[in-house]
Structure formats: structure tokens, C-alpha cells
mmCIF file with all atom_site columns, C-alpha atoms in Angstrom:
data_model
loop_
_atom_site.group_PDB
_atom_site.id
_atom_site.type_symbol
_atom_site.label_atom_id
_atom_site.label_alt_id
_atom_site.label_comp_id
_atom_site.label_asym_id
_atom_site.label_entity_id
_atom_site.label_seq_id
_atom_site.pdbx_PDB_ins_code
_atom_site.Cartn_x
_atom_site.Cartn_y
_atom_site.Cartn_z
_atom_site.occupancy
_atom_site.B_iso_or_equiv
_atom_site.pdbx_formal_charge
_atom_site.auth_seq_id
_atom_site.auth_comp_id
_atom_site.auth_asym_id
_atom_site.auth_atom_id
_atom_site.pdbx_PDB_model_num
ATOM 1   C CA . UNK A 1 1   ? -5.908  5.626   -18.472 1.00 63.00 ? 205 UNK A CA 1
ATOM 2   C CA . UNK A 1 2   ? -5.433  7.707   -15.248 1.00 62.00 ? 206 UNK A CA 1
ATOM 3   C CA . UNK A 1 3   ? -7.369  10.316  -16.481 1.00 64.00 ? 207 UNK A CA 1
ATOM 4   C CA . UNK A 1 4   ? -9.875  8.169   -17.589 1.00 71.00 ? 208 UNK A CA 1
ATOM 5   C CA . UNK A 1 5   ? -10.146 6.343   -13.922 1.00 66.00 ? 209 UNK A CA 1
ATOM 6   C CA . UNK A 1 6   ? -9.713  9.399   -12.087 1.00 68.00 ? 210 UNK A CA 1
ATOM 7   C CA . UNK A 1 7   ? -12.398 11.593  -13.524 1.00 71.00 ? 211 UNK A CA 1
ATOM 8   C CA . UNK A 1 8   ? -14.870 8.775   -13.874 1.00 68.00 ? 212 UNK A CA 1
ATOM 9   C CA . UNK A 1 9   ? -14.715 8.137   -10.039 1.00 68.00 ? 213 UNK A CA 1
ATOM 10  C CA . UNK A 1 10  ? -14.719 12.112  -9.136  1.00 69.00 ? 214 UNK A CA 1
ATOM 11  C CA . UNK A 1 11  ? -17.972 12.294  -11.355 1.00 68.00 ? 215 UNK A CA 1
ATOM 12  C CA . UNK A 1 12  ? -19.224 8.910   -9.945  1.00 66.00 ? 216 UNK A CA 1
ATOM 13  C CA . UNK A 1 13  ? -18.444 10.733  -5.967  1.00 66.00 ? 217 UNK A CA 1
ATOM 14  C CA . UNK A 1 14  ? -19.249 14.433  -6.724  1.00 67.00 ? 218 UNK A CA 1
ATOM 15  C CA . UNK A 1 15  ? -22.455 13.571  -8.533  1.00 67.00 ? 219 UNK A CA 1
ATOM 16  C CA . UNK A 1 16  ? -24.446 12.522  -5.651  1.00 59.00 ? 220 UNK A CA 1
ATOM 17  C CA . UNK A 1 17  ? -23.108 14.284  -3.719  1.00 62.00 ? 221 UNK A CA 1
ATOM 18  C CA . UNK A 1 18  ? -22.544 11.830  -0.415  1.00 68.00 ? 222 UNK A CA 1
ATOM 19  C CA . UNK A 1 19  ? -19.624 10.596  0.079   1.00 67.00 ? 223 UNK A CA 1
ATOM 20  C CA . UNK A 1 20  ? -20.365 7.916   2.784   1.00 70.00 ? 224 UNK A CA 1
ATOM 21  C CA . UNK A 1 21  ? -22.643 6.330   0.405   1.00 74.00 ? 225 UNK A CA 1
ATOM 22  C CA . UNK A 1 22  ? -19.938 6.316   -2.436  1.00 71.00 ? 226 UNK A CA 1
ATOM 23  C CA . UNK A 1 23  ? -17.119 5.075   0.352   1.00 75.00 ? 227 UNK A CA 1
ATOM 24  C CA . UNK A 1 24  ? -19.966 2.480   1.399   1.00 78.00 ? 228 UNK A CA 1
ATOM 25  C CA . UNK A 1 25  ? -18.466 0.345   -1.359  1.00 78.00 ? 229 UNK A CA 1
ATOM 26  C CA . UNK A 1 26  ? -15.494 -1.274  -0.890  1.00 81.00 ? 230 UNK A CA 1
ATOM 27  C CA . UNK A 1 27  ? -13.880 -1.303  -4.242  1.00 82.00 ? 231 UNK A CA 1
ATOM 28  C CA . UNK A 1 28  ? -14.028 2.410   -4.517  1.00 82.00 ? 232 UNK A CA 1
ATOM 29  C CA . UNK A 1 29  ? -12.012 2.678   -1.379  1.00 86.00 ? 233 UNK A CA 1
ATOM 30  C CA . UNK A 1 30  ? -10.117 0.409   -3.721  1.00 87.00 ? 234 UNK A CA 1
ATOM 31  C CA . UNK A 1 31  ? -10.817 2.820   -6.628  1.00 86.00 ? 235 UNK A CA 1
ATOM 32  C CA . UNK A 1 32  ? -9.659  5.767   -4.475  1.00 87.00 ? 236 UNK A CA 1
ATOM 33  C CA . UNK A 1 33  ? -6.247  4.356   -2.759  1.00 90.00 ? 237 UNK A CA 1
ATOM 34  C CA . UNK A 1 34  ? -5.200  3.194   -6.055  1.00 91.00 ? 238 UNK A CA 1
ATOM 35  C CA . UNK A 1 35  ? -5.681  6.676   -7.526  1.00 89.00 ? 239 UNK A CA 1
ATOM 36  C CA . UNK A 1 36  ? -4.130  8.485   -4.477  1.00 92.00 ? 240 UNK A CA 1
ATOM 37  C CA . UNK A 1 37  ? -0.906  6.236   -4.279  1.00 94.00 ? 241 UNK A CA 1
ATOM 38  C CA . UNK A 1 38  ? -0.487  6.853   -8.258  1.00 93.00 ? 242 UNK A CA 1
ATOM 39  C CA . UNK A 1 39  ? -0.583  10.885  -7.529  1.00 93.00 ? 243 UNK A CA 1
ATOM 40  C CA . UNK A 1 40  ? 1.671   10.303  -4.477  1.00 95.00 ? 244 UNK A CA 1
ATOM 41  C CA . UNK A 1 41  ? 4.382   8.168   -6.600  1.00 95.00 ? 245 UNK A CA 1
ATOM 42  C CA . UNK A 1 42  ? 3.960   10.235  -9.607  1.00 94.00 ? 246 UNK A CA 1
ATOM 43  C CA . UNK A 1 43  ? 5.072   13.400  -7.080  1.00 94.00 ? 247 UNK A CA 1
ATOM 44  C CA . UNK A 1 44  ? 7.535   11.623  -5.748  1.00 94.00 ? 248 UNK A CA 1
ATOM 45  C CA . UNK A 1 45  ? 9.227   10.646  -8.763  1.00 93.00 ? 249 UNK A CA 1
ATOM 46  C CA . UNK A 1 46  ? 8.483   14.506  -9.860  1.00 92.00 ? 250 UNK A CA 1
ATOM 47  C CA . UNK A 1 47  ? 10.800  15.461  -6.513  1.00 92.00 ? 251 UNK A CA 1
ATOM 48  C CA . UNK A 1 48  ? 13.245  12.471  -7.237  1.00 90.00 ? 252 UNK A CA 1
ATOM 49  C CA . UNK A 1 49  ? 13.669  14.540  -11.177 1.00 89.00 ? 253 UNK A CA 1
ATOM 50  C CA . UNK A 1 50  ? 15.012  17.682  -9.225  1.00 89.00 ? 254 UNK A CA 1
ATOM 51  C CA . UNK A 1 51  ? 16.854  16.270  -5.976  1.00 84.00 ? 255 UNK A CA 1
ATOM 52  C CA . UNK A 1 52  ? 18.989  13.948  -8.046  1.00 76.00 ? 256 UNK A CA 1
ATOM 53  C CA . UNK A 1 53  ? 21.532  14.418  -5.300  1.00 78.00 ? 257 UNK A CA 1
ATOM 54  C CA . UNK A 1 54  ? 19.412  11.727  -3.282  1.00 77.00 ? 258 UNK A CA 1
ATOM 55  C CA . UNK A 1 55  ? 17.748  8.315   -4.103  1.00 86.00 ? 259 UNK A CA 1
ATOM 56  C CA . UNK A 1 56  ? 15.521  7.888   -1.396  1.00 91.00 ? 260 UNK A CA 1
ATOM 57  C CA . UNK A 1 57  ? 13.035  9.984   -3.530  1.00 91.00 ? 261 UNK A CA 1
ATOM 58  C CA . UNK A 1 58  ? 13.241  7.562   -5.966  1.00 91.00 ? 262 UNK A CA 1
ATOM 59  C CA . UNK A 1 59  ? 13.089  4.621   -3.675  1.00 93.00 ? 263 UNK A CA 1
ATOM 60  C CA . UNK A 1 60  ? 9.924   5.888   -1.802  1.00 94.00 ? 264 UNK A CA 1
ATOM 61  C CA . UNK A 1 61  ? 7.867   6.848   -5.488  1.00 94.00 ? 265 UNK A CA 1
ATOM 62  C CA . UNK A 1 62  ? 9.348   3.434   -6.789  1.00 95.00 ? 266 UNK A CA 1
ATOM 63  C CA . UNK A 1 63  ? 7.471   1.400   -4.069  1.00 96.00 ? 267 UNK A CA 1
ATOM 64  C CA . UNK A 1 64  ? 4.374   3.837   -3.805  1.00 96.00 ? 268 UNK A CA 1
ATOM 65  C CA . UNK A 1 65  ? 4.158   2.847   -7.694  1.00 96.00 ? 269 UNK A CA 1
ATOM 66  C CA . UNK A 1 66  ? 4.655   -0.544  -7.250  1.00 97.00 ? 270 UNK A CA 1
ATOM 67  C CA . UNK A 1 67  ? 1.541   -1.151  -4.347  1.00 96.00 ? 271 UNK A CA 1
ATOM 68  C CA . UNK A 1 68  ? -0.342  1.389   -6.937  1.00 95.00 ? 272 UNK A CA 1
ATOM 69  C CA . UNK A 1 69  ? 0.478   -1.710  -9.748  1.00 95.00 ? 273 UNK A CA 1
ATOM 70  C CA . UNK A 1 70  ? -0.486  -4.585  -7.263  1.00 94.00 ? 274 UNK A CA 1
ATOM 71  C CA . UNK A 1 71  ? -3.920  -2.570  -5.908  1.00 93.00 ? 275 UNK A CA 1
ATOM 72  C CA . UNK A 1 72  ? -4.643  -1.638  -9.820  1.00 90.00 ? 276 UNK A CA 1
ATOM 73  C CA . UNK A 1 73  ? -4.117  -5.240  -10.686 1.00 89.00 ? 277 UNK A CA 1
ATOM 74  C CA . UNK A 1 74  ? -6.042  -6.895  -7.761  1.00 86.00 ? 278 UNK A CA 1
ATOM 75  C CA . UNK A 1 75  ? -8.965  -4.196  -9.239  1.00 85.00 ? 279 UNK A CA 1
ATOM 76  C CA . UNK A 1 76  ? -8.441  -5.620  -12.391 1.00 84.00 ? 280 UNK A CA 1
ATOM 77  C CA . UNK A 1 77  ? -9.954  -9.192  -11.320 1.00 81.00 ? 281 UNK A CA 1
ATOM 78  C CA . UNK A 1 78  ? -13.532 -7.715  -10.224 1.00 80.00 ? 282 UNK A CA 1
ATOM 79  C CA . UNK A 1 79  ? -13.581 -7.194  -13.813 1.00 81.00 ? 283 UNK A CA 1
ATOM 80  C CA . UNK A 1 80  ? -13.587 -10.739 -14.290 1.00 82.00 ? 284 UNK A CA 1
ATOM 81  C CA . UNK A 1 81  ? -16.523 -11.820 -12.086 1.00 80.00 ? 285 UNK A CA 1
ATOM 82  C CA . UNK A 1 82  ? -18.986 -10.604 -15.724 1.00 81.00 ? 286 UNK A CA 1
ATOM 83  C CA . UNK A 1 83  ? -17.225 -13.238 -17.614 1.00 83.00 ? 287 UNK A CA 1
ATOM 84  C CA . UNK A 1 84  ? -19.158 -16.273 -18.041 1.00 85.00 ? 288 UNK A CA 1
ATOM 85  C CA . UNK A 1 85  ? -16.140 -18.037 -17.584 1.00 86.00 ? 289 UNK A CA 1
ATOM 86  C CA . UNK A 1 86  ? -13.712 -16.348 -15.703 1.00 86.00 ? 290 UNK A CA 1
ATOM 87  C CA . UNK A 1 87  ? -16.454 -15.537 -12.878 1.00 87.00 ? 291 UNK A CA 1
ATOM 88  C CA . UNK A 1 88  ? -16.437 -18.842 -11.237 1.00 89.00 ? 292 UNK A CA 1
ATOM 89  C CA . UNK A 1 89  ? -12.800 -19.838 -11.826 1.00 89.00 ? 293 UNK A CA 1
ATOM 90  C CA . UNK A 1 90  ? -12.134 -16.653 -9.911  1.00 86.00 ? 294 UNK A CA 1
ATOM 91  C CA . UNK A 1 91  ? -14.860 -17.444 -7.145  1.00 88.00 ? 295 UNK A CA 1
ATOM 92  C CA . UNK A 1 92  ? -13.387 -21.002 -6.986  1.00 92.00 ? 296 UNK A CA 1
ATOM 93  C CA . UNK A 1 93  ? -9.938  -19.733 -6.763  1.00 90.00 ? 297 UNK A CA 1
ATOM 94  C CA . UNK A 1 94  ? -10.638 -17.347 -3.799  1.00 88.00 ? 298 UNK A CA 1
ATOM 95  C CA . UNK A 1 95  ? -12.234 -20.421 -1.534  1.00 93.00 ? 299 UNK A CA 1
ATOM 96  C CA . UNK A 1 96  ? -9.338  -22.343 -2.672  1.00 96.00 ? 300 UNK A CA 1
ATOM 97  C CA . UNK A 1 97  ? -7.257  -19.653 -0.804  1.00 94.00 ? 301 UNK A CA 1
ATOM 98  C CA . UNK A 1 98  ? -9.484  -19.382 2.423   1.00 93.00 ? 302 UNK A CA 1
ATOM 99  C CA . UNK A 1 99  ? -9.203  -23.208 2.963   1.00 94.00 ? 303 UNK A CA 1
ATOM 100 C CA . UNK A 1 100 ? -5.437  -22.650 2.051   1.00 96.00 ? 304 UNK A CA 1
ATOM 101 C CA . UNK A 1 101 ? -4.817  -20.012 4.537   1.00 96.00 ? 305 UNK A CA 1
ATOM 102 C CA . UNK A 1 102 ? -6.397  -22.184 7.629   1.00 95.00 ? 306 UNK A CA 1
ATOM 103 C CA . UNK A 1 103 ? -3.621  -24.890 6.494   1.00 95.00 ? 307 UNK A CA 1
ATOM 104 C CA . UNK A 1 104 ? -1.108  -22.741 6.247   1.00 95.00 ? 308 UNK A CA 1
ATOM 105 C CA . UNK A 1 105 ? -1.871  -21.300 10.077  1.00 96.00 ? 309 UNK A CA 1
ATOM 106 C CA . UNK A 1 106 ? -1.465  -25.152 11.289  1.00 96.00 ? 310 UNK A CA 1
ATOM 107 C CA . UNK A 1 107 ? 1.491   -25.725 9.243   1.00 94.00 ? 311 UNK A CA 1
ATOM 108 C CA . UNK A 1 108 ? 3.493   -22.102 10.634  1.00 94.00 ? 312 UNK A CA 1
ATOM 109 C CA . UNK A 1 109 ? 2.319   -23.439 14.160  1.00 96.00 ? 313 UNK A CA 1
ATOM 110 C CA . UNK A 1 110 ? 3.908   -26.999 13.958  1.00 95.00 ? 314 UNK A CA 1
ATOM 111 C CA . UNK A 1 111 ? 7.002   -25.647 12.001  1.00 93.00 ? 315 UNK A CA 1
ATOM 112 C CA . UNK A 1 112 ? 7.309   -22.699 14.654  1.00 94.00 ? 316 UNK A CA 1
ATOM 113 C CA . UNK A 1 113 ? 6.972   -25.457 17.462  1.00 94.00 ? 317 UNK A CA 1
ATOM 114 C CA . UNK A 1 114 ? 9.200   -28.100 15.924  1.00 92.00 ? 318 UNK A CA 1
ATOM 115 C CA . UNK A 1 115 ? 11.912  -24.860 15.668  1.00 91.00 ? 319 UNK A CA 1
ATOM 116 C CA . UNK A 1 116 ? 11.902  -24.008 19.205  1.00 90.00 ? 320 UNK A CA 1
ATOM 117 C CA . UNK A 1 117 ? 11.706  -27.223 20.529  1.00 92.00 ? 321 UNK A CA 1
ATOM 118 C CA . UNK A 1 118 ? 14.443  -28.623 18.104  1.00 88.00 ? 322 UNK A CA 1
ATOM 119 C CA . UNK A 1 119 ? 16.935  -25.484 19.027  1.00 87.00 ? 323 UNK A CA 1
ATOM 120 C CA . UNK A 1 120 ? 16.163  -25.893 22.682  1.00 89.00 ? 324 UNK A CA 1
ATOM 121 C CA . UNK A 1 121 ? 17.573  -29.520 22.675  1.00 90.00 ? 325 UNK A CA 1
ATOM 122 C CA . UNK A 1 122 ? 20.664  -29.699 20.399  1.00 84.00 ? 326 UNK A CA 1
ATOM 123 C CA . UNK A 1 123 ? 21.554  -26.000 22.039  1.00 85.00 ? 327 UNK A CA 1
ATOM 124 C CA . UNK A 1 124 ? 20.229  -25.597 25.732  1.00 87.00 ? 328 UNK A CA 1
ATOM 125 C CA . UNK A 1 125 ? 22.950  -22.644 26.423  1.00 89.00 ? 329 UNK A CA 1
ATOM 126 C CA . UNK A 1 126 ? 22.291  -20.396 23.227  1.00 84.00 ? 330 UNK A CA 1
ATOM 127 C CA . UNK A 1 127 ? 20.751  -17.018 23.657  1.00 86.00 ? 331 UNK A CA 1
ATOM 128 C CA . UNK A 1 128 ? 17.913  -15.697 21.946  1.00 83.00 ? 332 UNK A CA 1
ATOM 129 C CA . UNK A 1 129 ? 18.318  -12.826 20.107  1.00 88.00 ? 333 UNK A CA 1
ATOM 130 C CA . UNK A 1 130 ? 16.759  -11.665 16.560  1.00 87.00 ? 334 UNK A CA 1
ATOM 131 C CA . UNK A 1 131 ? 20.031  -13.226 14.956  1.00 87.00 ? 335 UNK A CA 1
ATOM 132 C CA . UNK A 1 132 ? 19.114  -16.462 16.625  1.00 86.00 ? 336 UNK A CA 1
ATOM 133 C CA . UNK A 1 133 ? 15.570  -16.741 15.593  1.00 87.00 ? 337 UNK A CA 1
ATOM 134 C CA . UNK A 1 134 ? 15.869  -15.743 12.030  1.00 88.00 ? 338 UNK A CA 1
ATOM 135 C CA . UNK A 1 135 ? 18.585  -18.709 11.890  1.00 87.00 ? 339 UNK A CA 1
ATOM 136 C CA . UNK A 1 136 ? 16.050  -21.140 14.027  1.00 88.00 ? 340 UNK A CA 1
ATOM 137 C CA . UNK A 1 137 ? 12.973  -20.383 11.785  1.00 90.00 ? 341 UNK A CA 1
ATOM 138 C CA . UNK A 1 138 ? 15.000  -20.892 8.656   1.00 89.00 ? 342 UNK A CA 1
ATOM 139 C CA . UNK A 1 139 ? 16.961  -24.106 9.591   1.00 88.00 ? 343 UNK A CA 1
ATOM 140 C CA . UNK A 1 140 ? 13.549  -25.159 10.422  1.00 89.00 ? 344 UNK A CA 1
ATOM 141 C CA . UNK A 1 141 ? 11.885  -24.617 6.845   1.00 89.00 ? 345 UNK A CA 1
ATOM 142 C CA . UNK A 1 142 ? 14.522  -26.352 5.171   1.00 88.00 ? 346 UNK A CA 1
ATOM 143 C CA . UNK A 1 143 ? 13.981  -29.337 7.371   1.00 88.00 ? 347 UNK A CA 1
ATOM 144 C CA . UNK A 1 144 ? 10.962  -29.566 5.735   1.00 88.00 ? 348 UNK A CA 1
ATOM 145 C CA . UNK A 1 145 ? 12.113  -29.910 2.271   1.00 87.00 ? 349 UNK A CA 1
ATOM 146 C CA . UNK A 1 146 ? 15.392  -32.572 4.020   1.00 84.00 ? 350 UNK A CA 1
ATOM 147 C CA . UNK A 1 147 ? 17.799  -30.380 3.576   1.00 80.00 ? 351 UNK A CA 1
ATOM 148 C CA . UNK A 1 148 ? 19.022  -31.270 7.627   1.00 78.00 ? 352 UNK A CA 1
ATOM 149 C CA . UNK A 1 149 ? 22.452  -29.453 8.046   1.00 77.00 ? 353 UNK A CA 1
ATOM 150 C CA . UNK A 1 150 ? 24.223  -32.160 9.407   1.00 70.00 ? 354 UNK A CA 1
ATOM 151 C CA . UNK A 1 151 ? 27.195  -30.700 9.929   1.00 71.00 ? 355 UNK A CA 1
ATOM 152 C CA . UNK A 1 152 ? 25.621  -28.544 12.661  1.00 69.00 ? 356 UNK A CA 1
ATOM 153 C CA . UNK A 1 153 ? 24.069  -31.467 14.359  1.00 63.00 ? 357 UNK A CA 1
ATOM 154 C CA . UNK A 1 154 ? 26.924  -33.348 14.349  1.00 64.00 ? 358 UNK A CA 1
ATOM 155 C CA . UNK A 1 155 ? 28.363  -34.045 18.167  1.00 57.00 ? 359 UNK A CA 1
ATOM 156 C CA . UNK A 1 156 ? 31.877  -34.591 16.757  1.00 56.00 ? 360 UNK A CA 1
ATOM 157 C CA . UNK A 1 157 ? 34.255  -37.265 14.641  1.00 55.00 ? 361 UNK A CA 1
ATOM 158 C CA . UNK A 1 158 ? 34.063  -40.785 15.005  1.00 52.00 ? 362 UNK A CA 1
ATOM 159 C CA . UNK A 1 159 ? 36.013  -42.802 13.908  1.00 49.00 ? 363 UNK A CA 1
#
């Protein structure tokens, strides 16, 4: 299939000869990175075969192969905008996203302010380090779901 992909996009570039018409289009940058991360994992995992002494090889062609899978796939949906069917269900589902995204920018902002300001007052002396504010945003999400760690908040006994 690489083959395939690879020579039908150096034919498609080399046959007109200009490439800034042939980059013009955005899904054969696409087309391109896709094809260039699959020849950078595949050499990686070719150096990872012979330096078996060290996994980082492995590690680094591992992900280069995985964003390669996630880029192929995400090419995989322009197929489906010819489909009588699955053209608008993926239109709809991309503007379903957009409007998504603008609520989920309000929603970080409130849960980001409600963090702060919620740390601030139940712990006016802590410092704020990267410990601190991984702690402070996560606290924070699970408030949302009720889960309020009571224990923490908790002045002391009674009796």
C-alpha cells in the first residue's frame, strides 16, 4: 500500500513539474508528511533491528509510526466526503466539533478560574510550583464530576 501511495504522489508531483502548485493543496502536504514519517519510522525501526543494546530506537520509530497511523487515518476520512452518505455526516460532524471547541475554551477558563481561586482560599500560604498546579488543576476536574476530597478540606475533628 506504501508503494502504491508513494509512487502515485511522486508521479502526481514530478509530472508537472511545479511543486508549489502540487504543495498548494493541503492534503498532499498531508499526502507527503504521512509518507515521510512512514520512511522515518520504518528507518528507525531498521536502526532499532541492529542497536538492540538500546530502546530509544525503538521508542522514537514506535511513535513516528504511530502519528504516521493517526495522519494516514485522518487522510482516510477525505475519502468519505464522495459517499452520498458519509459526506454530510462527516461535514456535520466537523461543525459539531468547531461549536464544541468554543465550549470547551469557556469551560477550561471557568474550571482554570474556579482552581486558582478555590486553592488560594482553603491554602493562602502554599507555594506554587509545577507539583502544585498539576494537583490544583486536577482536584479541580474532579470537582466537576463531585468527587470533592473532603478529607483535604476538612479544618479538623468535631466532635
Amino acid at each position: 500500500m506504501f508503494q502504491c501511495m508513494f509512487s502515485w504522489q511522486m508521479k502526481d508531483c514530478f509530472n508537472r513539474g511545479r511543486w508549489l502548485i502540487y504543495f498548494s493543496s493541503g492534503w498532499n502536504i498531508v499526502d507527503m508528511l504521512s509518507i515521510l514519517l512512514f520512511i522515518i519510522g520504518a528507518g528507525l525501526r531498521t536502526v532499532a533491528l541492529f542497536n538492540s543494546t538500546s530502546d530509544i530506537w525503538f521508542d522514537m520509530a514506535r511513535l513516528a509510526l504511530c502519528v504516521d497511523f493517526i495522519i494516514f487515518t485522518l487522510r482516510l476520512l477525505h475519502n468519505c466526503y464522495s459517499n452520498q452518505v458519509l459526506g454530510p455526516t462527516c461535514s456535520m460532524i466537523f461543525k459539531t466539533v468547531l461549536v464544541l471547541m468554543k465550549f470547551l475554551y469557556i469551560l477550561a477558563v471557568i474550571w482554570i478560574s474556579y482552581a486558582v481561586a478555590s486553592e488560594a482560599i482553603l491554602y493562602p500560604n502554599s507555594v506554587l510550583n509545577s507539583y502544585t498546579m498539576f494537583f490544583l488543576l486536577r482536584k479541580a476536574y474532579w470537582q466537576m464530576f463531585g468527587q470533592f476530597f473532603l478529607e483535604e478540606i476538612d479544618a479538623g475533628k468535631r466532635t
